[in-house]
CSV table of C-alpha atoms in Angstrom, one decimal:
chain,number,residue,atom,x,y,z
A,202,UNK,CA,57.6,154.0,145.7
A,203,UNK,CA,56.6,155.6,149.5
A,204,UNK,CA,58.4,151.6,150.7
A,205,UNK,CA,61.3,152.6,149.2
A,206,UNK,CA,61.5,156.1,150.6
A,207,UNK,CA,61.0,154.4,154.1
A,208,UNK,CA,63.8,152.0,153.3
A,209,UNK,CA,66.4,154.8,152.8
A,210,UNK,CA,65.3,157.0,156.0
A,211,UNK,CA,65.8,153.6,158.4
A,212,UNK,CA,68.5,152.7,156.4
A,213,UNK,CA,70.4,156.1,156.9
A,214,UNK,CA,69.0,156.3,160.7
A,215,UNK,CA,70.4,152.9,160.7
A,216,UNK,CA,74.0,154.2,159.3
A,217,UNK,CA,73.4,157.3,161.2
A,218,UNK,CA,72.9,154.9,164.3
A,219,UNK,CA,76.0,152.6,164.3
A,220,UNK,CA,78.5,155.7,163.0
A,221,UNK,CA,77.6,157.6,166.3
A,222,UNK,CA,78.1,154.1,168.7
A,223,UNK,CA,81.7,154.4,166.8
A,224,UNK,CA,82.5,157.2,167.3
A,225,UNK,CA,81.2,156.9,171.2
A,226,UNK,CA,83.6,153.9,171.4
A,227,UNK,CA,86.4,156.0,170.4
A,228,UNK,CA,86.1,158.4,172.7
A,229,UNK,CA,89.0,158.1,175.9
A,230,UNK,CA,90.5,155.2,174.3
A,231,UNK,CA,93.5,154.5,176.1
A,232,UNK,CA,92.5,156.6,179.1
A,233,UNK,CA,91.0,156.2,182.1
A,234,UNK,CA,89.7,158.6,185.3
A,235,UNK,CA,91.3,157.9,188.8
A,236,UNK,CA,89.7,158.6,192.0
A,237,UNK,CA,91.2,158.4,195.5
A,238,UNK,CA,89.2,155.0,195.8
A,239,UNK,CA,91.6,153.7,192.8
A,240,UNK,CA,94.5,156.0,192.3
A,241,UNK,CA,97.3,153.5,194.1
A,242,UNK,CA,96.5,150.6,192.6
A,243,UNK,CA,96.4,152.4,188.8
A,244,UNK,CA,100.1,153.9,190.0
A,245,UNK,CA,101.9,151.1,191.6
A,246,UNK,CA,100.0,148.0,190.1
A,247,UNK,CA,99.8,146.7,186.5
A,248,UNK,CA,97.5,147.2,184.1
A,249,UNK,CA,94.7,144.5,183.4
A,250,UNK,CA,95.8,144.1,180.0
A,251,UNK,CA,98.8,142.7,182.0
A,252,UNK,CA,101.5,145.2,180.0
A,253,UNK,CA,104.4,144.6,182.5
A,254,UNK,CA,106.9,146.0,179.9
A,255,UNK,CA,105.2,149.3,180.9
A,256,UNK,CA,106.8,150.7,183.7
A,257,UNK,CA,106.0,154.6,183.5
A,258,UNK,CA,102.5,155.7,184.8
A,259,UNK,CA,101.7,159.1,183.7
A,260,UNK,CA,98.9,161.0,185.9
A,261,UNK,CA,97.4,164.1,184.6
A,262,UNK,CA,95.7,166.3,187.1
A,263,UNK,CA,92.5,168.0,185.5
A,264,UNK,CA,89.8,169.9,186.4
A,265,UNK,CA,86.5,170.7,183.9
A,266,UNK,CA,86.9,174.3,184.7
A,267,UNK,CA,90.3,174.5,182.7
A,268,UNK,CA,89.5,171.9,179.8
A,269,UNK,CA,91.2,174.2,177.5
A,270,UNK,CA,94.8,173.6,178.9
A,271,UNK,CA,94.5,170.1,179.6
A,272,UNK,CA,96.7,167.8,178.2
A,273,UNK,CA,95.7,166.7,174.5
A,274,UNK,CA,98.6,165.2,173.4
A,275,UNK,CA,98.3,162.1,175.6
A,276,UNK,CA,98.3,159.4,173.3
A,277,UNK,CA,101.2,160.6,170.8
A,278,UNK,CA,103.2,159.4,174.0
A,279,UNK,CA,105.4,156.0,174.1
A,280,UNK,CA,105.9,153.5,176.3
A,281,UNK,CA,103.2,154.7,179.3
A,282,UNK,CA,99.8,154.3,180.6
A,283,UNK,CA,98.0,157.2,180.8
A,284,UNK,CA,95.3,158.2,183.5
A,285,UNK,CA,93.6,161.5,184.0
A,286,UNK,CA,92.2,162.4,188.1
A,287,UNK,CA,89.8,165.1,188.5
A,288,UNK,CA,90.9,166.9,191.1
A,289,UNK,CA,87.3,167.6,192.4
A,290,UNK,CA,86.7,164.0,192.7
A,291,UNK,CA,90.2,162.9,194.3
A,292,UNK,CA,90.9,165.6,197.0
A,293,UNK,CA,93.5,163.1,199.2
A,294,UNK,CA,95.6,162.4,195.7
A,295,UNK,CA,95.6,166.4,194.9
A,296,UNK,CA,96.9,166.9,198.8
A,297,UNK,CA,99.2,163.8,198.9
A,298,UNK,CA,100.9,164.7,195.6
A,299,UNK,CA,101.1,168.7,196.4
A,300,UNK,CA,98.7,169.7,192.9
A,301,UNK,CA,98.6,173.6,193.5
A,302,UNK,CA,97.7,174.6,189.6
A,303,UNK,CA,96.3,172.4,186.8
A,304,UNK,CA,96.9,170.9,184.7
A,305,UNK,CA,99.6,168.8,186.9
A,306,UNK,CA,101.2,166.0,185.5
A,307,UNK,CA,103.6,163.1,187.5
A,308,UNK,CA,105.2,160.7,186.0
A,309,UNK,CA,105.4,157.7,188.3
A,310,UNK,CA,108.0,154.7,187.9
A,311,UNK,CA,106.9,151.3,189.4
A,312,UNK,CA,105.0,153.3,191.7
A,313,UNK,CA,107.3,156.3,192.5
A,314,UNK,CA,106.5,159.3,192.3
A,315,UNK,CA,109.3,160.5,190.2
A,316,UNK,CA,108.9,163.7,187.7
A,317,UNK,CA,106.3,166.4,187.7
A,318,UNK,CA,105.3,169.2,185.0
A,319,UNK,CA,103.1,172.1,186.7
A,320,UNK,CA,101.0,174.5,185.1
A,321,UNK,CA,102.6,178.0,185.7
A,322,UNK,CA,99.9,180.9,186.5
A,323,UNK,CA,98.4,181.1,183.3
A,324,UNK,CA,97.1,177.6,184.0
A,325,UNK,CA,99.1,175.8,181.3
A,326,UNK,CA,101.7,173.5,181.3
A,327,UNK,CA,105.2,174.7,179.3
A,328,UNK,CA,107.4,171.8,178.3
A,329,UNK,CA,106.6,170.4,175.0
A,330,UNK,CA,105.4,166.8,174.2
A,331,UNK,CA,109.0,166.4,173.1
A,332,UNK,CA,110.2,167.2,176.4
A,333,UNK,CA,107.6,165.2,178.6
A,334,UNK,CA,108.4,162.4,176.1
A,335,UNK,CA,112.0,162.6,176.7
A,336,UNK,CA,111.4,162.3,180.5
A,337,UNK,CA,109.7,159.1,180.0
A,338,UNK,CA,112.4,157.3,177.8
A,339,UNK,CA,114.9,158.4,180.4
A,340,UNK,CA,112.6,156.8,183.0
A,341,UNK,CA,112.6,153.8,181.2
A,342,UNK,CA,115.7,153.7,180.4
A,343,UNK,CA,116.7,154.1,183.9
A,344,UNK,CA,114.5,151.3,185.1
A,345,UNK,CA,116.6,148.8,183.0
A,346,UNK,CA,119.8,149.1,184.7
């Protein structure tokens, strides 16, 4: 009886165990943190998985201190790859790129800067995921002419 009552407790630490390393694995999925040391070659290169059909980068400029109005909706978006900077770790890109408020976010287009969406004063960003989405299928749509 007291073997099988320590074959369910490591047997649920176990399951306890390999649900948390899944859920660990899920988390930023998709997205990845620039720094100045990387930010040009994540905008104007290609991606490792080699996804040259993808030709809109989308760059969201973040800091810790305004979590609550960053960008959630990142990966209900279409045809992009998606990186996040934190400002207090990429000071040239922030300068460079003119990021006053955050969140910031710049679309780029085989490396040109090309649309941005700026957080107003209360520190949040107004368009709609509709409407960023829409900016990307134009930019796409643009790059096939």
């Amino acid at each position: 009886m007291k073997g099988s009552l320590i074959y369910k407790k490591d047997n649920n630490m176990k399951n306890l165990f390999i649900t948390i390393l899944l859920l660990l694995s899920t988390i930023g999925y998709g997205q990845k943190v620039l720094t100045d040391d990387n930010f040009e070659d994540a905008v104007k290169g290609r991606s490792a998985f080699q996804d040259d059909n993808v030709k809109v980068v989308v760059v969201e400029f973040w800091a810790s201190f305004n979590d609550a109005n960053s960008f959630e909706d990142w990966d209900n978006l279409k045809g992009i790859r998606y990186y996040r900077v934190d400002i207090s770790k990429s000071p040239k890109a922030k300068k460079e790129y003119k990021v006053r408020t955050i969140p910031h976010i710049i679309l780029f287009l085989d490396g040109y800067d090309e649309t941005h969406f700026k957080a107003g004063l209360d520190f949040a960003i107004k368009e709609s995921l509709e409407e960023i989405q829409e900016a990307i299928d134009d930019l796409n749509n643009q790059s096939k002419f």
